């Protein structure tokens, strides 16, 4: 039998049987209005005091690491941890029985020296949440079963209130996380091409929702970590942390360790971690513990989210899950930006190709506008600083066909350049794009290109070969001051080189067709003159001289005829200004040492002098060069059988004015001169034969009519 409790001191009287129930109801109502676990614990200690006036009150809550003291009301000088140790056996009993229990002790002591103790469990739906311990001294009396039940009911109401507060807090956390997720998704939609605002927003939300003191986000480019977002410290402290980036992914930082493992990383105390290297940053930012979570794309870490706290210790699992959610959203932002940028790049590349094709179609006869458009597209798409189109000329040398950049004089001074041994020539020789990712430090960089890189200030260079029927006809070159070219950029550059080949071949075919039509027209004109002048070759000579000037771009054309006495003289002459009278022109002796026509007459072979400025000229030709400013000449013998009857002379003020096609056309004109001479000779011989036959016939007729006279 438990003795009845004496009236409480300080004038308080026992309540009527219905009064404790009313107080319990009022206390329960007030408890359920509280939403903070800390506020509930503090209120529960005071509620026990109001309900039963205990001498000691101890509120204990179960935790993963054991029972923790959540609240206490003790006499001055007493220790809550010491009391916890003393009542621990009763807690185990309460846990096993799941009901409140009344204890009196110590056994054998006088009633005034004993304590009356109640241990009431806070029982939740699935487990015991904690315990409410209350006691009174023996000199105050003893509690009855009714008061034990009241404390048990108070503990039950406290368990329900704690559970409601937990659910409320979880709901609030879920709402805050949903709002944070919505905010981040909104930032993602507002920044489709730039992930920096997304990373900064994630860093901010991660710190606020995880209860951390600071947070940061990084991007990993495959080699180095780059700090993107940082939140929660002063600008000065942030500057210290930023000074450590970019850095390699190693165990010296939580971010690097997370990248290496591809999994979350906890550092409970950076001061005790032997591998941690950012201690200066930790001191400046005042953090002790860290949690980092990787951003994974296809199982590969591409970035991290990390949070830090001033106090040491591990972060709970729910914080790790929260950061993983943010990491997944960061990956979405990165993927969106990548897809958006790739789409934009594809559209820009398609537009560039379409623009080039449009220029090709509108400039069939001239590839130069196409070259200019290609360089403009390369500058826009690749960020090129120095760009050029180089073509291989008939002498096998590289010539600049188009250029865009600031070092024109320096670049031009290196051309013409041989294909063999040059950086552009490597692309032609190997039939693939030649890429010099680091001009200054690449050991394979030719010395000329290395010197040009220093002078012009570019870092990387790429040359794409222009190939036609397995023959290299030129290159498209791009140099820029930042970064190597990607494989995608090199492939695009090659496509531009292929389009340049199309433009060149279109222009070549167009111009060849145009030239062929012009030559056919010229031949038809000459034949028409021949047909109108069967007995007189002088109009034919004049027509050939004029047509040669017009269709071959000569500055002078002369038909020279041998006189039969070892001399020659002009029969017709023309310049771009028109025909030149030749009557009274100088008759020159056939002297191979004196002039080029004499050499041709004697040798009976064609003579091509592409550049008089570097040739040894006879006296007569040197005088002509000084007089007329000629630099190039072509001499074609007029052969009738084994006899040279003259020379067709074509001369130009431009060096290398006559290519193989022009020489072939000139030979056709020379042949028409011979046809005209041959036709006139045959016509005259026929006329002479007819005149002889007519004379003979008339004589025979007279003989027949005068047989006797």
XYZ file of C-alpha atoms in Angstrom, residues 42-687:
646
model
C 10.704 23.136 -22.218
C 6.925 23.253 -21.844
C 6.703 19.600 -20.767
C 9.120 20.175 -17.877
C 7.015 23.132 -16.681
C 3.790 21.167 -17.220
C 5.024 18.402 -14.908
C 5.782 21.023 -12.266
C 2.268 22.489 -12.564
C 0.660 19.047 -12.458
C 2.467 17.351 -9.558
C 5.003 19.831 -8.099
C 7.934 17.373 -8.391
C 11.253 18.029 -6.680
C 13.163 16.876 -9.768
C 12.046 16.628 -13.385
C 14.094 15.072 -16.183
C 12.957 14.816 -19.818
C 14.874 12.248 -21.861
C 14.612 11.504 -25.594
C 15.817 8.461 -27.487
C 18.513 9.177 -30.123
C 20.656 6.984 -32.436
C 23.592 7.518 -30.081
C 21.549 6.723 -26.923
C 19.268 8.535 -24.488
C 19.780 12.308 -24.560
C 18.733 14.904 -21.958
C 16.132 17.199 -23.556
C 15.075 19.150 -20.456
C 15.594 19.244 -16.683
C 14.485 21.019 -13.516
C 16.665 20.123 -10.545
C 17.635 21.593 -7.181
C 20.628 23.896 -7.319
C 23.931 22.077 -7.368
C 22.557 18.776 -8.718
C 23.658 17.292 -12.057
C 21.262 16.073 -14.732
C 23.819 13.599 -16.225
C 24.412 12.106 -12.773
C 20.662 11.700 -12.265
C 20.414 10.063 -15.706
C 23.008 7.491 -14.700
C 21.081 6.745 -11.501
C 17.707 6.178 -13.194
C 19.008 4.348 -16.306
C 17.928 0.904 -14.977
C 14.389 2.198 -14.523
C 14.435 3.559 -18.141
C 15.230 0.091 -19.464
C 12.360 -1.340 -17.403
C 9.988 1.339 -18.692
C 11.118 0.632 -22.251
C 10.360 -3.074 -21.840
C 7.011 -2.673 -20.055
C 5.782 0.279 -22.110
C 3.987 1.768 -19.110
C 4.590 4.247 -16.323
C 6.025 2.849 -13.104
C 6.213 4.152 -9.546
C 9.449 3.562 -7.641
C 10.348 4.253 -3.965
C 13.886 4.117 -2.674
C 16.386 3.539 -1.548
C 15.041 0.323 -0.019
C 15.419 0.075 3.754
C 15.757 3.797 4.307
C 13.422 5.719 6.565
C 10.346 7.010 4.707
C 11.484 10.593 5.148
C 14.788 9.754 3.476
C 13.278 7.932 0.537
C 12.222 9.361 -2.833
C 8.995 8.649 -4.631
C 9.842 8.435 -8.350
C 7.730 8.056 -11.507
C 9.171 7.042 -14.910
C 6.578 7.575 -17.681
C 7.499 6.557 -21.255
C 6.697 8.789 -24.234
C 5.328 6.071 -26.519
C 5.024 6.750 -30.231
C 3.222 4.631 -32.883
C 6.328 2.607 -33.689
C 8.787 3.127 -30.839
C 9.375 4.791 -27.509
C 10.311 8.421 -28.077
C 11.619 9.178 -24.587
C 10.870 9.276 -20.851
C 9.515 11.701 -18.273
C 11.089 11.279 -14.842
C 9.700 13.052 -11.758
C 10.274 12.560 -8.018
C 9.471 14.034 -4.597
C 11.313 13.737 -1.292
C 9.939 11.411 1.386
C 9.370 14.283 3.772
C 6.955 15.742 1.142
C 4.935 12.591 1.056
C 4.334 10.019 -1.623
C 2.438 9.984 -4.919
C -0.562 7.787 -5.373
C -1.343 5.663 -8.426
C -3.629 8.462 -9.566
C -0.743 10.936 -9.769
C 1.374 8.319 -11.497
C -1.395 7.937 -14.049
C -1.548 11.705 -14.482
C 2.163 11.839 -15.292
C 1.693 8.884 -17.651
C -1.127 10.744 -19.424
C 1.042 13.861 -19.602
C 3.859 11.779 -21.165
C 1.397 10.291 -23.664
C 0.149 13.732 -24.624
C 3.782 14.884 -24.926
C 4.572 11.956 -27.256
C 1.613 12.866 -29.436
C 2.604 16.551 -29.446
C 6.220 15.699 -30.321
C 5.046 13.478 -33.127
C 2.722 16.192 -34.433
C 5.527 18.729 -34.212
C 7.831 16.329 -36.096
C 5.236 15.806 -38.795
C 4.661 19.545 -38.958
C 8.377 20.209 -39.230
C 8.796 17.502 -41.831
C 5.924 19.030 -43.777
C 7.489 22.448 -43.446
C 10.850 21.058 -44.569
C 9.188 19.303 -47.501
C 7.452 22.534 -48.483
C 10.696 24.463 -48.197
C 12.484 21.832 -50.276
C 9.708 21.918 -52.871
C 9.923 25.694 -52.956
C 13.713 25.519 -53.266
C 13.352 22.968 -56.058
C 10.811 25.180 -57.808
C 13.117 28.187 -57.413
C 16.038 26.273 -58.895
C 13.919 24.968 -61.768
C 12.814 28.542 -62.446
C 16.447 29.662 -62.537
C 17.204 26.739 -64.895
C 14.429 27.854 -67.243
C 15.624 31.460 -67.091
C 19.268 30.495 -67.768
C 19.174 27.857 -70.535
C 22.718 28.626 -71.680
C 24.467 29.551 -68.411
C 24.657 27.226 -65.408
C 26.411 29.748 -63.156
C 23.162 31.316 -61.813
C 21.814 27.798 -61.212
C 24.893 26.772 -59.244
C 24.746 29.952 -57.187
C 21.057 29.380 -56.422
C 21.776 25.761 -55.424
C 24.577 26.855 -53.098
C 22.261 29.344 -51.399
C 19.301 26.928 -51.011
C 21.546 24.083 -49.843
C 22.960 26.184 -47.018
C 19.576 27.416 -45.834
C 17.761 24.069 -45.927
C 20.576 21.929 -44.525
C 21.171 24.189 -41.541
C 24.764 24.631 -42.652
C 26.803 27.765 -42.137
C 28.224 27.870 -45.677
C 27.945 26.059 -48.988
C 29.669 25.848 -52.360
C 29.330 24.280 -55.808
C 32.040 23.304 -58.297
C 32.323 22.181 -61.910
C 34.802 19.490 -62.980
C 36.209 19.752 -66.521
C 37.908 16.372 -66.447
C 41.165 17.746 -65.094
C 40.449 20.594 -62.686
C 37.754 21.716 -60.270
C 36.351 25.222 -60.760
C 34.488 26.950 -57.929
C 31.192 28.245 -59.339
C 29.002 29.196 -56.381
C 29.770 30.085 -52.747
C 27.386 31.266 -50.052
C 27.386 32.095 -46.366
C 30.617 33.939 -45.625
C 32.073 37.407 -45.919
C 33.616 38.546 -49.221
C 37.062 38.443 -47.612
C 36.648 34.852 -46.433
C 35.166 33.857 -49.787
C 38.213 35.328 -51.532
C 40.425 32.967 -49.494
C 38.460 29.898 -50.605
C 38.390 31.058 -54.229
C 42.174 31.483 -54.213
C 42.476 27.697 -53.959
C 40.623 27.158 -57.251
C 40.928 25.938 -59.918
C 42.649 22.862 -58.497
C 43.115 19.224 -59.388
C 40.692 16.658 -58.020
C 42.606 15.154 -55.086
C 42.009 14.186 -51.479
C 43.109 17.609 -50.288
C 39.555 18.987 -50.483
C 36.076 17.605 -49.907
C 35.173 18.478 -53.507
C 38.184 16.651 -54.968
C 37.688 13.630 -52.727
C 34.048 13.488 -53.818
C 35.055 13.578 -57.503
C 37.603 10.782 -57.026
C 35.140 8.520 -55.210
C 32.043 9.456 -57.206
C 30.128 9.256 -53.903
C 29.196 11.516 -50.944
C 32.073 12.423 -48.619
C 31.864 13.412 -44.934
C 34.715 15.145 -43.132
C 33.566 15.374 -39.473
C 36.469 17.629 -38.491
C 38.852 19.192 -41.019
C 41.364 19.868 -38.224
C 41.709 16.132 -37.586
C 41.690 14.973 -41.203
C 45.319 14.263 -42.232
C 44.646 14.678 -45.992
C 42.731 17.938 -45.859
C 44.770 20.799 -47.356
C 42.445 23.831 -47.265
C 43.001 24.592 -43.590
C 43.677 28.278 -44.281
C 40.334 28.484 -46.053
C 38.689 26.590 -43.178
C 40.141 29.051 -40.670
C 39.063 32.085 -42.714
C 35.549 30.712 -43.228
C 35.336 29.216 -39.693
C 34.098 25.760 -40.650
C 34.987 22.431 -39.036
C 32.788 19.795 -40.695
C 32.010 19.235 -44.377
C 29.651 17.175 -46.503
C 30.142 16.946 -50.288
C 27.847 15.233 -52.804
C 28.819 14.544 -56.440
C 26.913 15.579 -59.550
C 26.840 12.414 -61.634
C 26.205 12.231 -65.380
C 26.294 8.742 -66.813
C 28.131 7.551 -63.706
C 30.834 10.180 -64.161
C 31.325 13.026 -61.677
C 31.047 16.437 -63.337
C 30.751 18.636 -60.264
C 30.006 18.791 -56.540
C 27.807 20.429 -53.902
C 29.306 20.869 -50.423
C 28.073 22.345 -47.144
C 30.046 23.196 -44.030
C 29.354 23.949 -40.360
C 31.232 25.769 -37.630
C 30.840 22.785 -35.310
C 32.470 19.393 -35.897
C 30.424 16.244 -36.491
C 28.663 14.388 -39.276
C 25.616 15.667 -41.154
C 22.415 13.588 -40.925
C 21.301 11.395 -43.821
C 18.411 13.696 -44.688
C 20.903 16.479 -45.482
C 22.794 14.095 -47.736
C 19.535 13.222 -49.534
C 18.676 16.903 -49.862
C 22.063 17.700 -51.425
C 21.692 14.748 -53.795
C 18.382 16.211 -54.980
C 20.087 19.524 -55.678
C 22.956 17.696 -57.426
C 20.451 16.005 -59.734
C 18.948 19.384 -60.561
C 22.410 20.776 -61.302
C 22.972 17.913 -63.745
C 19.661 18.781 -65.412
C 20.827 22.383 -65.765
C 24.159 21.267 -67.246
C 22.416 18.938 -69.689
C 19.940 21.640 -70.667
C 22.751 24.128 -71.258
C 24.748 21.571 -73.229
C 21.788 20.589 -75.400
C 20.805 24.227 -75.899
C 24.347 25.233 -76.821
C 24.772 22.234 -79.110
C 21.493 23.112 -80.816
C 22.585 26.724 -81.170
C 25.968 25.619 -82.509
C 24.301 23.268 -84.977
C 21.989 26.034 -86.154
C 24.890 28.463 -86.507
C 26.923 25.862 -88.403
C 23.981 25.088 -90.694
C 23.450 28.792 -91.267
C 27.167 29.267 -92.016
C 27.122 26.362 -94.480
C 23.943 27.701 -96.076
C 25.485 31.163 -96.379
C 28.598 29.713 -98.016
C 26.529 27.604 -100.425
C 24.462 30.677 -101.300
C 27.643 32.612 -102.075
C 28.892 29.655 -104.140
C 25.690 29.629 -106.173
C 25.725 33.398 -106.674
C 29.431 33.558 -107.509
C 29.964 30.707 -109.940
C 32.704 32.405 -111.912
C 34.721 33.702 -108.932
C 35.716 31.754 -105.808
C 37.023 34.849 -104.003
C 33.683 35.831 -102.390
C 33.367 32.233 -101.190
C 36.814 32.376 -99.586
C 35.892 35.633 -97.842
C 32.624 34.152 -96.549
C 34.395 31.025 -95.272
C 36.872 33.130 -93.317
C 34.047 35.232 -91.900
C 32.224 32.056 -90.742
C 35.409 30.619 -89.221
C 36.005 33.836 -87.307
C 32.462 33.787 -85.921
C 32.253 30.082 -85.062
C 35.816 29.432 -83.880
C 36.800 32.829 -82.494
C 39.672 32.947 -84.980
C 42.165 35.798 -84.822
C 44.202 35.024 -87.971
C 42.512 33.272 -90.909
C 43.581 32.553 -94.461
C 42.893 30.539 -97.591
C 46.074 29.326 -99.292
C 46.173 27.919 -102.837
C 48.853 25.849 -104.551
C 49.968 27.584 -107.769
C 51.292 25.961 -110.943
C 54.831 26.086 -109.584
C 53.782 24.093 -106.488
C 54.035 27.078 -104.149
C 51.459 28.177 -101.579
C 49.956 31.590 -102.317
C 47.590 33.645 -100.138
C 44.149 33.734 -101.802
C 42.247 35.316 -98.881
C 43.243 36.660 -95.471
C 41.635 38.176 -92.380
C 43.573 39.305 -89.329
C 45.814 41.983 -87.830
C 49.228 40.630 -88.852
C 48.793 40.944 -92.631
C 52.252 42.280 -93.395
C 53.948 39.662 -91.215
C 51.918 36.833 -92.749
C 52.354 37.995 -96.326
C 56.115 38.193 -95.882
C 56.239 34.391 -95.471
C 54.579 33.688 -98.859
C 54.894 32.244 -101.398
C 55.962 29.195 -99.400
C 56.799 25.669 -100.512
C 54.271 22.951 -99.772
C 56.889 20.511 -98.539
C 58.064 21.128 -94.985
C 55.531 23.843 -94.170
C 52.765 23.636 -91.559
C 49.978 24.076 -94.169
C 51.803 21.632 -96.439
C 51.562 18.961 -93.735
C 47.761 19.032 -94.046
C 48.053 18.571 -97.829
C 50.704 15.851 -97.589
C 48.902 13.836 -94.901
C 45.454 14.438 -96.427
C 43.981 15.429 -93.039
C 43.572 18.428 -90.747
C 46.875 19.524 -89.202
C 46.215 20.735 -85.646
C 48.841 22.499 -83.529
C 47.128 22.663 -80.118
C 49.928 24.651 -78.465
C 52.096 26.460 -81.007
C 54.701 27.646 -78.524
C 55.192 24.366 -76.651
C 54.400 21.690 -79.239
C 57.722 20.084 -80.268
C 56.287 19.290 -83.728
C 55.573 22.946 -84.519
C 57.639 24.140 -87.501
C 59.997 27.019 -86.585
C 58.238 29.453 -88.933
C 54.869 28.746 -87.334
C 56.353 28.988 -83.832
C 57.834 32.393 -84.699
C 54.542 33.528 -86.211
C 52.705 32.441 -83.069
C 54.911 34.666 -80.928
C 54.639 37.628 -83.290
C 50.890 37.365 -83.930
C 50.056 36.164 -80.410
C 48.061 33.033 -81.165
C 47.985 29.820 -79.161
C 46.604 27.160 -81.502
C 46.445 26.728 -85.289
C 44.554 24.336 -87.558
C 44.899 23.788 -91.320
C 42.267 21.858 -93.266
C 43.379 20.529 -96.684
C 41.490 21.317 -99.891
C 41.621 18.096 -101.919
C 40.488 17.495 -105.494
C 40.827 14.044 -107.031
C 43.422 13.116 -104.362
C 45.446 16.208 -105.216
C 46.032 18.969 -102.693
C 45.051 22.337 -104.121
C 45.209 24.452 -100.948
C 44.290 24.806 -97.263
C 41.974 26.790 -95.004
C 43.867 27.961 -91.905
C 42.565 29.328 -88.596
C 44.669 30.569 -85.671
C 43.368 31.815 -82.329
C 44.852 33.103 -79.093
C 42.929 30.850 -76.711
C 42.556 27.090 -76.323
C 42.991 24.129 -78.642
C 40.417 23.235 -81.273
C 37.918 20.491 -80.445
C 37.321 17.516 -82.722
C 33.941 18.992 -83.603
C 35.552 22.278 -84.645
C 38.207 20.492 -86.724
C 35.507 18.491 -88.531
C 33.590 21.705 -89.260
C 36.765 23.379 -90.544
C 37.293 20.465 -92.930
C 33.730 20.853 -94.210
C 34.478 24.519 -94.969
C 37.622 23.447 -96.857
C 35.489 21.009 -98.878
C 33.092 23.828 -99.720
C 36.040 25.940 -100.855
C 37.033 23.108 -103.214
C 33.505 23.120 -104.634
C 33.749 26.861 -105.230
C 37.152 26.519 -106.893
C 36.001 23.715 -109.173
C 32.791 25.538 -110.033
C 34.775 28.647 -110.937
C 37.299 26.549 -112.878
C 34.631 24.710 -114.846
C 32.706 27.915 -115.449
C 35.775 29.811 -116.582
C 37.038 26.912 -118.678
C 33.648 26.670 -120.361
C 33.580 30.416 -120.841
C 37.130 30.351 -122.234
C 36.275 27.433 -124.510
C 33.260 29.323 -125.848
C 35.367 32.454 -126.269
C 38.084 30.485 -128.073
C 35.508 28.822 -130.286
C 34.082 32.243 -131.067
C 37.571 33.549 -131.794
C 38.329 30.572 -134.076
C 35.032 31.066 -135.834
C 35.860 34.749 -136.351
C 39.281 33.844 -137.781
C 37.804 31.161 -140.040
C 35.203 33.624 -141.228
C 37.972 36.076 -142.146
C 39.852 33.245 -143.858
C 36.694 32.382 -145.794
C 36.250 35.974 -146.926
C 39.899 36.400 -147.920
C 40.930 33.232 -149.779
C 43.632 35.030 -151.710
C 44.764 37.683 -149.205
C 46.229 36.614 -145.863
C 46.766 40.128 -144.575
C 43.224 40.443 -143.071
C 43.730 37.043 -141.439
C 47.011 38.169 -139.877
C 45.371 41.335 -138.564
C 42.408 39.370 -137.176
C 44.646 36.840 -135.403
C 46.726 39.610 -133.825
C 43.616 41.442 -132.616
C 41.895 38.284 -131.342
C 45.035 37.128 -129.516
C 45.189 40.427 -127.633
C 41.515 40.180 -126.746
C 41.245 36.513 -125.704
C 44.692 35.861 -124.264
C 45.148 39.101 -122.386
C 48.264 40.109 -124.323
C 49.684 43.595 -124.325
C 51.021 43.067 -127.842
C 50.585 40.433 -130.574
C 52.674 40.325 -133.767
C 52.670 38.081 -136.829
C 56.260 38.030 -138.161
C 56.905 36.640 -141.673
C 60.158 35.507 -143.206
C 61.022 37.410 -146.418
C 63.005 34.650 -148.148
C 66.299 36.555 -148.005
C 67.234 35.583 -144.440
C 65.252 38.485 -143.026
C 61.864 38.871 -141.353
C 59.419 41.678 -140.761
C 56.002 42.197 -139.121
C 52.927 41.394 -141.212
C 50.360 42.450 -138.552
C 50.445 43.903 -135.067
C 47.834 44.703 -132.385
C 47.665 46.078 -128.835
C 44.724 46.577 -126.432
C 44.358 50.026 -128.019
C 43.793 48.478 -131.453
C 45.746 47.503 -134.615
C 49.211 49.008 -135.167
C 50.323 49.929 -138.741
C 53.281 47.814 -139.868
C 54.109 49.310 -143.259
C 57.578 50.716 -143.230
C 58.489 48.639 -140.145
C 62.043 47.594 -139.663
C 63.221 44.517 -141.567
C 65.443 42.490 -139.266
C 68.020 39.907 -140.237
C 67.612 36.379 -138.906
C 70.231 36.478 -136.144
C 69.687 34.079 -133.172
C 72.075 36.121 -131.050
C 70.170 39.343 -131.622
C 66.585 38.457 -130.804
C 64.167 35.713 -129.788
C 62.176 35.507 -133.082
C 65.411 34.666 -134.900
C 66.042 31.831 -132.436
C 62.592 30.412 -133.130
C 63.009 30.718 -136.909
C 66.282 28.835 -136.736
C 65.281 26.250 -134.083
C 61.717 25.853 -135.464
C 60.481 25.253 -131.869
C 58.278 27.198 -129.498
C 59.989 29.535 -127.025
C 58.280 30.579 -123.749
C 59.948 33.236 -121.596
C 57.648 33.524 -118.496
C 59.681 36.224 -116.734
C 62.024 38.523 -118.669
C 63.191 40.132 -115.413
C 65.241 37.025 -114.573
C 66.164 35.969 -118.154
C 69.256 36.807 -120.144
C 67.837 38.943 -122.956
C 69.403 39.699 -126.325
C 70.105 43.371 -126.949
C 67.057 43.845 -129.172
C 64.704 42.198 -126.639
C 66.173 44.196 -123.749
C 65.486 47.395 -125.664
C 61.926 46.261 -126.352
C 61.404 45.414 -122.662
C 62.614 48.853 -121.594
C 60.525 50.543 -124.281
C 57.267 48.651 -123.733
C 57.698 47.364 -120.169
C 57.206 43.758 -121.226
C 57.898 40.918 -118.740
C 56.644 37.783 -120.487
C 56.561 36.503 -124.085
C 55.541 33.459 -126.115
C 57.058 32.708 -129.566
C 55.338 30.150 -131.843
C 56.995 29.153 -135.174
C 54.848 29.084 -138.336
C 55.962 25.834 -139.933
C 55.135 24.722 -143.449
C 56.633 21.289 -143.677
C 60.263 21.681 -142.651
C 60.270 25.368 -143.475
C 59.674 28.131 -140.911
C 57.754 30.860 -142.723
C 57.287 33.154 -139.719
C 56.632 33.567 -135.998
C 53.525 34.411 -133.943
C 54.739 36.627 -131.066
C 52.596 37.222 -127.949
C 53.908 39.452 -125.140
C 52.573 40.721 -121.793
C 53.607 43.187 -119.141
C 52.698 40.563 -116.505
C 55.065 37.771 -115.564
C 53.780 34.216 -116.056
C 50.887 35.483 -118.153
C 50.627 32.342 -120.307
C 49.582 29.106 -118.655
C 49.200 25.804 -120.441
C 45.645 26.541 -121.574
C 46.677 29.911 -122.991
C 49.583 28.302 -124.853
C 47.226 25.669 -126.307
C 44.867 28.412 -127.540
C 47.803 30.377 -128.983
C 48.912 27.239 -130.841
C 45.404 26.935 -132.316
C 45.651 30.546 -133.519
C 49.104 29.773 -134.955
C 47.607 26.800 -136.814
C 44.924 29.031 -138.294
C 47.601 31.401 -139.553
C 49.187 28.445 -141.344
C 45.786 27.404 -142.725
C 45.286 30.904 -144.118
C 48.781 30.911 -145.675
C 48.242 27.424 -147.093
C 44.776 28.306 -148.421
C 46.091 31.440 -150.118
C 49.007 29.490 -151.626
C 46.697 26.749 -152.906
C 44.203 29.291 -154.199
C 46.915 31.207 -156.017
C 48.454 28.032 -157.443
C 45.011 26.933 -158.662
C 44.411 30.313 -160.216
